[in-house]
Every structure is written in structure tokens, then in C-alpha cells.
Coordinates of C-alpha atoms in Angstrom, one line a residue:
M1 CA -0.1 0.2 -0.2
A2 CA 1.6 3.6 -0.6
E3 CA 2.0 6.0 2.1
I4 CA -0.6 8.2 2.6
T5 CA 1.5 12.5 2.1
H6 CA 0.5 14.9 4.2
W7 CA -1.9 17.8 3.0
A8 CA 1.4 20.3 4.1
D9 CA 3.1 18.4 2.6
V10 CA 2.0 18.0 -0.9
V11 CA 1.7 21.8 -1.1
A12 CA 4.7 21.8 -0.9
D13 CA 5.6 19.5 -3.9
E14 CA 2.9 21.2 -5.4
V15 CA 3.9 24.7 -4.5
L16 CA 8.2 24.0 -5.2
T17 CA 6.8 23.2 -9.0
K18 CA 6.2 26.9 -9.9
D19 CA 9.2 28.4 -7.7
K20 CA 12.0 27.2 -5.7
K21 CA 12.0 30.2 -3.0
H22 CA 9.0 31.0 -1.3
L23 CA 6.5 33.5 0.4
V24 CA 3.5 32.2 2.2
A25 CA 0.9 34.8 3.4
T26 CA -2.2 35.2 6.1
G27 CA -4.1 37.6 7.1
I28 CA -7.1 38.5 9.0
T29 CA -9.1 42.3 10.0
P30 CA -9.1 41.8 14.0
S31 CA -12.3 43.7 14.2
G32 CA -14.0 41.3 16.7
H33 CA -12.4 38.8 19.4
I34 CA -10.0 36.4 16.9
H35 CA -11.3 32.9 17.4
I36 CA -10.3 29.2 16.9
G37 CA -12.0 29.1 13.1
N38 CA -9.9 32.5 12.8
M39 CA -6.6 30.6 14.0
R40 CA -6.9 26.6 11.0
E41 CA -5.9 29.4 8.4
V42 CA -2.2 31.1 10.4
V43 CA -2.0 27.5 11.7
T44 CA -3.1 26.3 8.1
A45 CA 0.2 28.7 7.0
D46 CA 2.0 27.5 9.1
A47 CA 2.1 23.7 8.2
A48 CA 2.8 25.2 4.4
Y49 CA 5.9 27.8 5.5
R50 CA 6.9 24.5 7.8
S51 CA 7.3 22.0 4.9
L52 CA 8.8 24.5 2.7
V53 CA 12.0 25.3 5.0
D54 CA 11.3 20.7 6.4
K55 CA 12.1 20.2 1.7
G56 CA 15.0 23.1 1.9
T57 CA 13.9 25.5 0.6
E58 CA 14.9 29.3 0.6
A59 CA 10.7 29.7 2.1
E60 CA 9.5 32.9 4.5
F61 CA 5.9 33.5 6.0
I62 CA 4.5 36.8 7.6
Y63 CA 1.4 37.8 9.3
I64 CA -0.5 40.6 7.6
A65 CA -3.8 42.4 10.1
D66 CA -6.1 44.5 8.1
T67 CA -6.2 46.8 10.5
Y68 CA -7.1 49.2 7.6
D69 CA -10.6 48.2 7.1
P70 CA -13.4 50.4 8.5
L71 CA -15.1 49.5 11.3
R72 CA -18.5 47.8 9.5
K73 CA -21.2 48.0 12.3
V74 CA -21.8 47.7 16.2
Y75 CA -21.3 44.1 17.1
P76 CA -23.2 42.8 19.4
F77 CA -19.3 43.1 22.1
L78 CA -19.0 46.6 21.3
D79 CA -20.5 50.1 23.8
E80 CA -23.2 52.3 21.6
S81 CA -20.9 53.9 22.1
Y82 CA -19.4 52.9 18.6
A83 CA -22.0 53.9 16.3
E84 CA -19.9 57.0 16.0
H85 CA -16.8 55.2 14.6
V86 CA -18.6 53.0 12.3
G87 CA -17.3 53.7 9.2
K88 CA -13.8 54.3 10.2
P89 CA -10.2 52.1 10.1
L90 CA -10.0 50.2 12.7
S91 CA -6.3 51.6 13.5
E92 CA -7.9 54.9 14.3
I93 CA -10.6 54.5 16.6
P94 CA -9.8 53.9 20.2
C95 CA -9.9 50.5 21.7
P96 CA -12.3 49.4 24.2
C97 CA -10.6 49.0 27.1
G98 CA -9.5 52.1 26.8
E99 CA -5.2 49.9 27.1
H100 CA -4.2 49.6 23.8
K101 CA -3.2 52.1 21.3
N102 CA -6.7 51.8 19.2
Y103 CA -8.7 49.1 18.5
S104 CA -7.5 46.8 16.7
E105 CA -4.2 46.5 18.6
H106 CA -6.8 45.8 21.8
F107 CA -7.9 42.3 19.8
L108 CA -4.3 42.4 17.8
E109 CA -2.0 41.4 20.5
P110 CA -3.5 39.1 22.4
F111 CA -3.9 37.3 19.2
L112 CA -0.3 37.9 18.3
E113 CA 0.8 36.2 21.8
A114 CA -1.7 33.8 21.2
L115 CA 0.6 32.1 18.2
D116 CA 3.7 32.6 20.3
H117 CA 1.9 30.5 23.0
L118 CA 0.9 28.4 20.0
G119 CA 5.3 28.4 18.3
I120 CA 4.0 30.7 15.3
H121 CA 6.4 33.2 15.0
P122 CA 5.5 34.6 11.3
K123 CA 7.4 38.5 10.2
V124 CA 4.4 40.3 11.3
Y125 CA 3.4 43.6 9.1
R126 CA -0.4 45.9 9.8
A127 CA -2.1 48.0 6.8
D128 CA -2.3 51.3 8.4
E129 CA 1.5 50.6 8.9
L130 CA 1.8 49.6 4.9
Y131 CA 0.1 52.0 4.0
K132 CA 1.5 55.3 5.6
E133 CA 4.9 53.9 3.9
G134 CA 3.3 54.1 1.2
L135 CA 4.1 50.4 0.3
Y136 CA 0.5 50.2 -2.0
K137 CA 1.7 54.2 -4.1
E138 CA 2.9 53.6 -7.2
A139 CA -0.8 50.0 -7.0
I140 CA -2.8 52.9 -6.4
K141 CA -1.8 54.9 -9.3
Q142 CA -2.0 51.5 -11.2
A143 CA -5.2 51.3 -10.1
L144 CA -6.4 55.1 -11.0
V145 CA -5.3 55.0 -14.2
K146 CA -7.0 51.5 -14.7
K147 CA -10.1 51.6 -13.4
D148 CA -12.4 51.1 -15.9
Q149 CA -9.6 48.0 -17.4
I150 CA -10.0 46.8 -13.1
A151 CA -14.4 47.6 -13.5
E152 CA -14.1 45.4 -16.2
I153 CA -12.5 42.6 -15.2
L154 CA -15.3 42.8 -11.5
Q155 CA -17.8 42.9 -13.6
N156 CA -16.6 40.0 -16.4
I157 CA -16.1 37.4 -13.5
S158 CA -17.7 38.5 -10.3
G159 CA -20.8 38.6 -12.3
K160 CA -21.8 41.9 -10.5
T161 CA -21.6 46.1 -12.3
P162 CA -19.1 48.1 -9.8
V163 CA -21.7 51.1 -9.1
D164 CA -22.9 55.0 -9.9
G165 CA -19.1 56.8 -8.5
W166 CA -16.8 53.8 -7.6
N167 CA -12.9 53.9 -7.1
P168 CA -10.8 50.9 -6.5
F169 CA -9.5 53.6 -4.0
N170 CA -11.4 54.2 -1.1
P171 CA -10.2 58.4 0.5
I172 CA -10.5 58.6 4.2
C173 CA -12.3 61.7 4.8
N174 CA -10.7 64.2 6.6
E175 CA -13.3 65.9 8.6
C176 CA -14.9 62.9 9.4
G177 CA -12.3 60.0 9.7
K178 CA -14.9 57.7 7.1
I179 CA -13.0 55.4 4.9
N180 CA -16.5 54.4 3.3
T181 CA -18.4 57.5 2.7
T182 CA -16.3 59.4 -0.3
T183 CA -16.2 59.2 -3.4
V184 CA -13.8 60.1 -5.3
T185 CA -13.7 63.3 -7.4
G186 CA -10.1 63.0 -9.5
F187 CA -6.3 63.0 -8.7
D188 CA -3.0 64.6 -9.7
M189 CA -0.1 61.4 -10.1
D190 CA 3.1 64.0 -10.1
A191 CA 1.5 65.5 -6.7
E192 CA 0.5 61.7 -5.6
T193 CA -2.9 62.7 -4.3
V194 CA -6.3 62.2 -4.4
D195 CA -10.0 64.4 -4.3
Y196 CA -12.7 63.0 -3.5
S197 CA -16.3 64.2 -2.1
C198 CA -17.7 62.8 1.2
S199 CA -21.6 62.2 3.0
C200 CA -20.5 64.2 5.6
G201 CA -20.6 67.3 3.6
S202 CA -16.7 67.9 3.0
S203 CA -14.5 66.9 1.0
G204 CA -11.0 67.3 -0.1
T205 CA -7.3 66.2 -0.5
V206 CA -5.8 63.3 0.4
S207 CA -1.8 61.5 -0.3
M208 CA -1.6 58.2 -1.8
V209 CA 0.0 57.5 1.3
G210 CA -1.3 57.2 3.9
G211 CA -5.0 59.2 3.0
G212 CA -6.9 55.8 2.4
K213 CA -7.3 52.5 1.2
L214 CA -7.7 50.1 -1.8
T215 CA -10.9 47.7 -1.8
W216 CA -10.7 44.3 -0.6
R217 CA -10.6 42.9 -4.1
V218 CA -7.9 45.6 -5.1
D219 CA -6.1 46.0 -2.3
W220 CA -5.2 41.6 -1.9
P221 CA -3.8 40.6 -5.5
A222 CA -1.8 44.5 -5.2
R223 CA -0.3 43.1 -1.4
W224 CA 0.2 39.9 -3.5
K225 CA 2.9 41.8 -5.8
A226 CA 3.8 44.5 -3.1
L227 CA 5.1 41.7 -1.0
G228 CA 6.2 39.1 -3.0
V229 CA 3.2 36.8 -2.1
T230 CA 3.7 33.0 -3.3
V231 CA 1.4 30.9 -1.5
E232 CA -1.5 32.2 1.0
P233 CA -4.5 30.4 2.1
Y234 CA -8.0 31.6 2.8
G235 CA -11.6 30.7 3.2
K236 CA -13.6 29.1 1.1
D237 CA -15.9 32.7 0.8
H238 CA -13.2 34.4 -1.2
A239 CA -12.7 30.2 -2.9
S240 CA -16.9 30.9 -4.6
R241 CA -16.6 30.9 -7.8
G242 CA -16.1 34.6 -8.9
G243 CA -15.5 35.4 -5.7
S244 CA -12.2 37.4 -4.6
Y245 CA -9.7 34.7 -5.7
D246 CA -10.8 34.7 -9.1
T247 CA -11.1 38.1 -9.5
G248 CA -8.3 38.5 -7.9
V249 CA -5.7 36.3 -10.8
A250 CA -7.3 38.4 -12.8
I251 CA -6.7 41.5 -11.5
A252 CA -3.3 40.8 -10.3
R253 CA -2.6 39.6 -13.8
D254 CA -3.9 42.2 -16.0
I255 CA -2.9 44.9 -13.5
F256 CA 0.0 44.2 -11.3
D257 CA 1.5 42.0 -13.7
Y258 CA 2.0 39.2 -11.1
E259 CA 0.9 35.9 -10.6
A260 CA -1.3 34.2 -8.2
P261 CA 0.1 32.8 -5.0
H262 CA -1.1 29.6 -4.5
P263 CA -3.9 28.9 -3.5
I264 CA -4.7 26.3 0.2
V265 CA -9.2 27.4 0.9
Y266 CA -9.7 25.7 4.1
E267 CA -13.2 25.1 5.0
W268 CA -15.2 26.4 8.4
I269 CA -14.0 24.5 12.0
M270 CA -17.8 24.7 13.3
L271 CA -18.1 25.0 17.9
G272 CA -19.8 22.3 18.6
K273 CA -23.6 22.4 17.2
K274 CA -24.0 26.2 16.6
G275 CA -22.5 26.4 13.6
A276 CA -18.8 28.5 11.8
M277 CA -17.7 30.6 14.7
S278 CA -17.8 34.7 13.5
S279 CA -17.1 37.7 16.1
S280 CA -20.2 39.2 13.9
T281 CA -22.4 36.9 15.6
G282 CA -20.8 36.2 19.2
V283 CA -20.3 32.4 17.6
V284 CA -16.6 32.4 19.3
V285 CA -14.2 31.2 21.4
S286 CA -10.9 32.4 21.4
I287 CA -7.8 31.7 20.5
S288 CA -6.7 32.8 24.4
D289 CA -9.2 31.3 25.9
M290 CA -8.6 28.1 24.4
L291 CA -5.3 28.1 25.5
K292 CA -5.7 28.6 29.0
V293 CA -7.8 25.2 28.8
V294 CA -6.1 22.7 26.5
P295 CA -1.9 22.6 25.1
P296 CA -1.3 24.3 22.1
E297 CA 0.2 21.1 20.7
V298 CA -3.0 19.8 20.7
L299 CA -4.8 23.3 19.1
R300 CA -2.1 22.3 16.2
Y301 CA -3.2 18.7 16.1
L302 CA -7.1 20.0 16.2
I303 CA -5.8 21.8 12.3
I304 CA -2.6 20.0 11.2
R305 CA -4.8 16.4 11.4
T306 CA -7.8 17.8 8.7
K307 CA -7.3 17.7 5.2
P308 CA -8.4 21.9 4.6
E309 CA -11.3 21.4 2.2
K310 CA -13.1 19.8 5.3
H311 CA -15.1 21.6 8.5
I312 CA -14.0 21.0 11.7
R313 CA -16.4 20.3 14.3
F314 CA -14.5 21.2 17.6
D315 CA -16.7 21.0 21.0
P316 CA -14.5 22.3 24.1
A317 CA -16.4 20.7 26.7
Q318 CA -16.6 16.8 27.4
P319 CA -15.6 16.5 23.3
L320 CA -12.5 18.4 23.8
L321 CA -11.9 14.8 26.8
T322 CA -11.8 12.7 23.0
L323 CA -8.9 15.4 20.7
V324 CA -6.4 15.7 24.1
D325 CA -6.8 11.7 23.9
E326 CA -6.9 11.4 20.8
F327 CA -3.5 13.3 20.1
E328 CA -2.3 11.5 23.7
R329 CA -2.6 8.3 22.6
L330 CA -1.1 8.4 18.5
Q331 CA 2.6 10.5 20.4
A332 CA 3.0 7.8 22.5
N333 CA 2.7 4.6 19.1
E334 CA 5.6 4.1 19.0
D335 CA 5.3 1.6 16.3
A336 CA 2.8 5.3 14.2
N337 CA 2.1 4.9 10.5
S338 CA 4.8 7.5 8.1
Y339 CA 1.6 9.4 8.5
D340 CA 0.8 9.5 11.9
K341 CA 4.4 10.2 12.6
R342 CA 4.5 13.3 9.9
V343 CA 1.1 14.9 11.8
I344 CA 2.5 14.6 15.4
E345 CA 6.0 16.0 14.6
L346 CA 3.5 19.5 12.9
S347 CA 2.2 19.6 15.5
H348 CA 4.1 20.4 17.7
A349 CA 7.0 23.9 17.5
A350 CA 9.7 25.0 18.8
G351 CA 9.1 26.5 22.2
L352 CA 5.6 24.1 22.6
C353 CA 6.0 22.9 27.0
H354 CA 5.1 19.3 26.6
T355 CA 5.0 16.7 29.9
D356 CA 4.1 13.5 29.9
I357 CA 1.5 13.1 31.8
P358 CA -2.3 12.6 30.4
F359 CA -4.4 14.8 30.7
K360 CA -7.7 12.6 31.5
H361 CA -4.8 12.4 34.1
M362 CA -4.1 16.2 35.2
T363 CA -8.1 16.7 35.5
T364 CA -8.0 14.2 38.3
I365 CA -4.2 15.2 40.3
Y366 CA -6.1 18.6 40.1
Q367 CA -10.1 17.8 41.9
V368 CA -7.5 16.3 44.1
A369 CA -5.2 18.7 45.2
G370 CA -9.0 20.5 45.3
G371 CA -5.4 22.4 42.8
D372 CA -2.6 23.2 44.8
F373 CA 0.8 22.6 43.6
D374 CA 2.7 22.0 45.8
K375 CA -0.4 19.1 46.3
I376 CA -0.4 18.8 42.7
M377 CA 3.9 18.1 42.8
K378 CA 3.3 15.7 45.3
I379 CA 1.0 13.4 43.2
V380 CA 3.3 14.0 40.4
E381 CA 5.9 12.1 41.9
R382 CA 4.2 9.9 43.9
A383 CA 2.4 8.3 40.3
G384 CA 6.5 8.5 38.1
Y385 CA 6.4 10.8 36.1
D386 CA 8.6 13.2 35.5
A387 CA 8.9 15.7 37.8
Q388 CA 11.4 18.3 36.6
K389 CA 9.3 20.2 33.7
E390 CA 8.2 22.1 36.7
K391 CA 6.8 24.5 34.1
C392 CA 5.2 22.4 31.3
I393 CA 3.9 20.9 34.6
R394 CA 1.9 23.9 35.5
E395 CA 1.0 25.2 32.1
L396 CA -0.8 21.4 32.2
A397 CA -2.4 21.8 35.5
D398 CA -4.1 25.7 34.6
N399 CA -5.1 24.5 30.9
V400 CA -7.3 20.6 33.8
G401 CA -7.8 23.7 35.9
N402 CA -9.4 26.6 34.1
W403 CA -11.1 23.5 31.6
L404 CA -13.1 22.5 34.9
E405 CA -14.6 25.4 35.1
M406 CA -15.4 27.4 31.5
Y407 CA -16.1 24.3 30.1
A408 CA -16.0 21.0 31.5
P409 CA -19.5 20.0 32.0
P410 CA -20.3 18.4 35.6
F411 CA -19.6 14.8 35.9
V412 CA -16.5 15.0 35.5
K413 CA -16.5 17.8 38.5
F414 CA -16.0 16.5 42.2
S415 CA -14.5 16.7 45.6
V416 CA -12.2 15.1 47.9
M417 CA -14.5 15.4 51.3
E418 CA -13.2 17.1 54.1
E419 CA -15.3 14.9 56.6
L420 CA -17.1 11.1 56.3
P421 CA -19.9 12.0 53.5
V422 CA -23.3 11.4 54.6
Q423 CA -24.2 10.2 51.7
T424 CA -22.1 7.0 53.3
A425 CA -25.1 5.7 55.6
S426 CA -26.8 4.1 52.0
L427 CA -23.0 1.1 51.7
S428 CA -25.1 -2.1 51.7
D429 CA -23.1 -4.9 54.5
M430 CA -21.3 -6.4 51.8
Q431 CA -19.8 -3.1 50.9
K432 CA -18.5 -2.2 54.2
I433 CA -16.8 -5.4 54.9
F434 CA -14.7 -4.2 51.3
L435 CA -13.7 -1.1 52.8
A436 CA -13.2 -2.8 56.5
A437 CA -10.6 -5.6 54.2
F438 CA -10.2 -3.3 51.7
S439 CA -8.4 -0.5 54.5
D440 CA -6.6 -3.6 55.7
I441 CA -5.1 -4.7 53.0
I442 CA -4.1 -1.5 51.6
S443 CA -2.5 -0.3 55.1
Q444 CA 0.4 -3.3 55.1
M445 CA 1.3 -1.9 51.5
D446 CA 4.1 -0.6 51.2
E447 CA 4.2 1.0 47.3
I448 CA 0.2 1.1 45.7
S449 CA -0.4 2.1 42.1
G450 CA -3.3 2.8 40.4
E451 CA -2.7 -0.7 39.1
D452 CA -2.5 -1.9 42.0
Y453 CA -6.2 -0.4 43.7
H454 CA -7.9 -1.4 39.8
N455 CA -6.3 -4.9 40.5
L456 CA -7.5 -5.3 44.1
V457 CA -11.1 -4.6 43.5
Y458 CA -12.0 -6.9 41.4
S459 CA -9.6 -9.4 43.2
A460 CA -12.8 -9.6 45.3
K461 CA -15.0 -11.5 43.1
E462 CA -12.4 -13.6 42.7
A463 CA -12.7 -16.7 45.7
G464 CA -9.9 -17.6 47.4
S465 CA -7.8 -13.7 46.8
E466 CA -8.1 -12.1 50.4
L467 CA -10.8 -9.7 49.4
N468 CA -13.0 -12.6 48.2
S469 CA -12.1 -14.7 51.6
A470 CA -12.2 -11.3 54.4
I471 CA -15.6 -11.1 52.9
V472 CA -16.9 -13.8 53.3
T473 CA -16.2 -14.2 56.7
A474 CA -17.2 -11.3 57.6
M475 CA -20.9 -12.9 56.0
E476 CA -21.2 -15.4 57.3
L477 CA -22.2 -17.4 53.9
D478 CA -20.8 -20.2 51.8
P479 CA -18.5 -18.8 48.7
A480 CA -20.7 -20.8 46.6
E481 CA -23.2 -19.0 47.3
M482 CA -21.7 -15.8 47.0
E483 CA -21.5 -12.7 44.1
V484 CA -19.0 -10.2 44.7
N485 CA -20.2 -7.5 41.9
P486 CA -17.4 -4.7 41.5
K487 CA -19.0 -2.1 40.3
E488 CA -20.3 -1.8 43.6
L489 CA -17.6 -1.9 45.9
F490 CA -16.3 1.4 42.8
K491 CA -20.0 2.5 44.4
A492 CA -19.2 1.8 47.9
I493 CA -14.9 3.1 47.7
Y494 CA -16.9 7.0 45.5
T495 CA -19.0 7.8 48.0
S496 CA -17.3 6.9 51.1
V497 CA -14.6 9.4 49.3
L498 CA -17.1 11.5 47.4
G499 CA -20.1 11.8 48.8
Q500 CA -21.1 9.7 45.4
Q501 CA -21.9 7.2 43.5
S502 CA -18.4 7.2 40.0
G503 CA -15.9 9.2 40.0
P504 CA -12.5 9.5 38.0
K505 CA -10.8 6.5 36.6
A506 CA -10.4 4.3 39.8
G507 CA -6.0 3.2 39.1
W508 CA -6.3 6.8 38.6
F509 CA -8.3 8.3 41.2
L510 CA -7.3 6.2 44.4
S511 CA -3.1 6.0 43.1
S512 CA -3.1 10.1 43.5
L513 CA -5.1 10.8 46.9
E514 CA -2.1 9.2 49.9
K515 CA -3.0 5.8 50.5
D516 CA -2.8 6.4 55.3
F517 CA -5.9 8.8 53.7
L518 CA -7.7 5.6 52.1
A519 CA -7.1 3.6 54.7
Q520 CA -8.1 5.8 57.4
R521 CA -11.6 7.0 55.4
F522 CA -12.3 3.9 54.4
M523 CA -12.5 2.4 58.0
E524 CA -14.2 5.2 59.2
A525 CA -16.2 3.9 56.0
S526 CA -17.3 1.1 57.1
K527 CA -17.4 1.1 61.0
Y528 CA -20.6 4.0 59.4
R529 CA -23.6 3.6 61.5
P530 CA -25.9 7.0 61.5

């Protein structure tokens, strides 16, 4: 059977047939919370870039924040006072919290911090700075001169006729500061200026350097040419027939004399049953929030394991544990095939913290320790994990603590009761006899692992075992007539420690608790009479 090639390597092989030097670009408009749906674009770009580098290619990786785009509306997460800023470039609007340089930085800065945490390190550009530095000046001149040709391209490919007065350049009004309410009335190539009138009633002149921006369908191909982009992922909305990529290809070729970059079209990430994530609708889980609850390599894995053209359904509650389990099993599989090994390789990145403690086990350790990190470390050492990676263990513990608080379903949560739970009164005689015998046995053992605890409980149903014999003797029954159900014994354990009939994986749970505490609690429960 032929080996499967990972999609990122397929992309790299395809673009290497065109050239041996490449620039991979990605970009997002920071108009709202940048969520894990947006993360798909950046991780996809990073995977393609890493594959090119792995193949010995001279490659660069950039991220462009579209900070010069206008604020489209007052989003649900904004105060109504932002109504006066609708239409202004994001970089020219006040920060919602007052702690950042402007509106766009309010959403961009935490996103860039998240990228660093994910091991993604592109060179970052801000669109407002690129326009103000004059990067687009020549493209603006060409677009203004070839306005009618661009309009014809847009009409022929998109099927939409540009409105009367349409222009590929949007000046920023000197009076109201808005970029989507102006109309170009003329331009001076020598002075490098553009004249405009605005719906606010004013008119004026702006420079081609920072005085406005190209419309999106022209801005995108102009950016390809100005920065030398050769590879770029984008969402399926841009990939529709007659969409912005199709028009971009023609504008890049016919207006800017540039070949469009190799496309990587990706599908949406769906949030549980709520549908596609969107900042404007509020259906989001921000990358920053996700990095609070799950290791960064698992978030990378969420994207890396699936071909870009297939949608991903993500649920941060119970299904998140399944995702983490899948990643951990694949990572631990020494016999994994080359494809799976490549998936894990691309999911890792330099600087990412890693520990050998399974996420699910840490959910048990964390709750047994009550979130106390010193207690967590003692349990980690007792469980035989590498306790030297304290920084990584702390990160994992923080992830688990946040997940338990923010997304964990109720049945996952528990608390070790400081006093004997009142629910112990419901235990049967056999359950109490079992707890007494169990207490005697474990108190005499020097070392006891989670597997030891698990095996001991199951040994109670085997005739002749120490636990079985103790139960038979105490109940004064004929061994042949007595049946011991381990499920009922586990219920006794959880009831006496947690006050509930079920709990986390028994081996991990019991080995996380002090042996002496368990022996005393079980004996106390066995003697309890309401």
C-alpha cells in the first residue's frame, strides 16, 4: 500500500514545481475577538511554511493584520458609543478597554501572544503602517489609471456591475475620518494626491501615502505584488466562483503584472452545534481562551490532522477530552505509520511545553489536590511522572483548572470530602465489609499503584483471594453462594471519599490520594452507622 502524504507536504511539493523560493502569507481583520476558526488559516499557513523549510526551501512566513479596514457595524460585544466610529479604519478608532494603542491592537495583541504560544512566528505587518509607509503607492497609481479596466474585470468575473462613481481607492475623509463614505473626484499623479467628496458634506484632498486604501478586491492582489506572496490560505468564502480570489487572479495578472499565489482553500471550524464561528455573530471561542484550557500542541493537532478542504467540528466540553486523548495516544504510539508521525511532528513546534502526564489524569490530580500546585507536584512524583518539567506541569495544571471552570460538564467534576460523607449511610453491609478489608490490605502495603488498586478491587470476586475470603467470612456465607460485583465495590469507594456513586478512573483517582488517608477513610466508612 502506498504511503499517504500529509496535505502540507502535498502543498509544498506543488508550489516547488513553480519556484524554489517562496513567501507564505496569512492575514485576518482584527475587528473582533480572533477565534479558533481564524486560527485555521494561520496554522494552515504555518504547516505549509514548515513543510517548505523541511524540504530545504528558501521560505518566508508573514502575517498581515488588516488594520486599515473600516469598522462595519457596532458588534454585539461593543458599546453603542462605537456607532460614531462605524466606517472609520480600525487603526484610527479608540481601544475598547483603553489599554491599547487603538481598536485593532485591542484584538490583535492577544492574538499575536497566542500565536507565539502556539509556536507560530511569522513576520507581522499592519496594513495601516504599510499604507502610511507608501508600500501601496504604485499600486494605487496603477489602479486609479486603470479604474475602468478593473471595473470590467470585476463585472466579467463576479457578475456584479460596480455602482456609479465606483473607484478602486477609498480616501479617508479629513473631516469625519470615515473611509467608506467618500467618492473620488480626481487625482494628481505628480503630487500623488487624490481628491474626494464625502457624504458628511465635506470634500478635500488626501495623499496616496496613508490617505486611504484600495478596496478589498484590489487591495489583495496589490498586496501579493508589493510583498511577493507566493502561497496563501484563505476561507471558502473567497474561493467561491467569481469570488475575491478569482477576481484577484485577473487583477494581479492584468493590472499588476503578477502571478497570483498558490491557493490553499480551507473550510470553517464549527462550534459544536452552533455553526461556523464568527466574531460578528458572537459564535466564538477565542484562541486566547482555548490556550487557557488545552495544550497548544493539541490545538495545532486539531488543524493539522484534517485536510483544509474539510470542515472541523469543535466542542470545548467533553469532546475536548476525546481530542486530547486521541493526540496523546498517537504521540505515544512508537509503531505509528509515517503519516501519523508527520501529523505529530507538525503539531509540535519549537518552544512548546510538553509533559508525559495525560490530560485526563491531570483532571483527577488537580481535583484531588484542590488546585494546590505543591500538592499536585507531590502526586505527580508519587505517580512516577517526570517532575523535573515543573514549568510544563504548571501549564498543564493551569489548562486543566481553567477547563474545569469554563467548559467541563458537571459529571467530570468532584471534590474529596474532608469529612466522611453523609451518603455513606446508604452503603450495604457487603460494601462496608469490603471497605474494612480493603483498608486492612492497603495499609500493610509499602507501595501501591493505580493498577494495584484496580486489580485489588477486581480480585474481590475471585474465590480464595484475600478480599473475597474476608467478605465471605464476615458475612458468614458459603463461598459458592456469594457473588461479588466489583461495580458495587467501586461505588462504595467513590461514596466514602466523594459522596457520590461514580468518579474518575479508579486507578488514577486512588493513586492520587495518600494511602494512609484512604485506609483511614475506608475503615471509618465501614464502621459508620447513622
